[in-house]
mmCIF file of C-alpha atoms in Angstrom:
data_model
loop_
_atom_site.group_PDB
_atom_site.id
_atom_site.type_symbol
_atom_site.label_atom_id
_atom_site.label_comp_id
_atom_site.label_asym_id
_atom_site.label_seq_id
_atom_site.Cartn_x
_atom_site.Cartn_y
_atom_site.Cartn_z
ATOM 1 C CA MET A 1008 -36.691 -18.508 -19.362
ATOM 2 C CA PRO A 1009 -32.842 -18.572 -19.415
ATOM 3 C CA LYS A 1010 -31.766 -16.635 -16.111
ATOM 4 C CA MET A 1011 -29.390 -12.669 -17.094
ATOM 5 C CA LYS A 1012 -26.295 -13.780 -17.531
ATOM 6 C CA THR A 1013 -22.983 -11.269 -16.239
ATOM 7 C CA LYS A 1014 -20.540 -9.679 -19.077
ATOM 8 C CA SER A 1015 -17.422 -11.024 -18.534
ATOM 9 C CA SER A 1016 -15.441 -7.805 -19.447
ATOM 10 C CA CYS A 1017 -17.539 -6.157 -16.777
ATOM 11 C CA LYS A 1018 -17.270 -8.760 -14.062
ATOM 12 C CA LYS A 1019 -13.288 -7.962 -15.168
ATOM 13 C CA ARG A 1020 -13.041 -4.596 -15.329
ATOM 14 C CA PHE A 1021 -15.349 -3.524 -12.422
ATOM 15 C CA LYS A 1022 -16.500 -4.120 -9.048
ATOM 16 C CA ILE A 1023 -19.917 -2.622 -7.440
ATOM 17 C CA THR A 1024 -19.564 -1.681 -3.739
ATOM 18 C CA ALA A 1025 -21.968 -2.081 -0.565
ATOM 19 C CA SER A 1026 -23.858 1.199 -1.895
ATOM 20 C CA GLY A 1027 -24.448 0.775 -5.086
ATOM 21 C CA LYS A 1028 -21.380 2.689 -6.712
ATOM 22 C CA VAL A 1029 -19.300 1.753 -8.869
ATOM 23 C CA LYS A 1030 -15.609 0.904 -8.935
ATOM 24 C CA SER A 1031 -13.477 0.370 -11.746
ATOM 25 C CA GLY A 1032 -8.999 1.205 -12.685
ATOM 26 C CA ALA A 1033 -7.547 4.155 -13.789
ATOM 27 C CA ALA A 1034 -8.295 4.788 -17.598
ATOM 28 C CA GLY A 1035 -4.943 5.185 -19.527
ATOM 29 C CA LYS A 1036 -2.554 3.129 -17.809
ATOM 30 C CA ARG A 1037 -1.950 0.390 -19.431
ATOM 31 C CA HIS A 1038 1.036 2.003 -21.391
ATOM 32 C CA GLY A 1039 3.219 5.237 -22.936
ATOM 33 C CA MET A 1040 4.244 6.158 -18.822
ATOM 34 C CA ILE A 1041 7.177 8.023 -19.882
ATOM 35 C CA LYS A 1042 5.154 10.297 -22.340
ATOM 36 C CA ARG A 1043 1.969 10.597 -19.145
ATOM 37 C CA SER A 1044 3.298 13.435 -17.161
ATOM 38 C CA ASN A 1045 4.323 12.639 -12.966
ATOM 39 C CA LYS A 1046 1.121 14.643 -11.468
ATOM 40 C CA PHE A 1047 -2.105 12.520 -15.070
ATOM 41 C CA ILE A 1048 0.023 9.287 -12.982
ATOM 42 C CA ARG A 1049 0.154 10.214 -9.592
ATOM 43 C CA ASP A 1050 -3.796 11.082 -9.898
ATOM 44 C CA SER A 1051 -4.595 8.184 -11.348
ATOM 45 C CA ARG A 1052 -3.049 5.616 -8.701
ATOM 46 C CA GLY A 1053 -5.312 3.154 -7.127
ATOM 47 C CA THR A 1054 -9.450 2.938 -7.988
ATOM 48 C CA MET A 1055 -11.615 5.482 -9.239
ATOM 49 C CA VAL A 1056 -15.988 5.236 -8.247
ATOM 50 C CA LEU A 1057 -17.849 6.763 -11.509
ATOM 51 C CA ALA A 1058 -20.037 8.305 -12.705
ATOM 52 C CA ASP A 1059 -23.883 8.715 -11.609
ATOM 53 C CA ALA A 1060 -24.189 8.179 -15.434
ATOM 54 C CA ASP A 1061 -21.796 5.278 -16.486
ATOM 55 C CA ALA A 1062 -22.622 3.357 -13.291
ATOM 56 C CA ARG A 1063 -26.658 3.038 -15.290
ATOM 57 C CA ILE A 1064 -24.422 1.837 -17.975
ATOM 58 C CA VAL A 1065 -22.382 -0.960 -16.531
ATOM 59 C CA LYS A 1066 -25.051 -1.544 -14.012
ATOM 60 C CA LYS A 1067 -26.621 -3.281 -16.909
ATOM 61 C CA PHE A 1068 -24.426 -5.348 -17.970
ATOM 62 C CA MET A 1069 -24.067 -6.871 -14.088
ATOM 63 C CA PRO A 1070 -28.534 -8.344 -13.090
ATOM 64 C CA ASN A 1071 -27.171 -10.488 -10.293
ATOM 65 C CA SER A 1072 -24.407 -7.983 -9.078
ATOM 66 C CA LEU A 1073 -26.956 -5.414 -7.338
#
């Protein structure tokens, strides 16, 4: 049987924490910061933990990281 492969796009964008949650970077920060509010830029700094419904989708693409 062939092995399950990890989606390349997922391994570049997401990390799995020790407790099994999914970490990701903030959306909407690639360009156009001049039109974003200072509050948006400040709040989207660093990484975030995905909601359970979104994490379930990501984990299907990352079978080896569980």
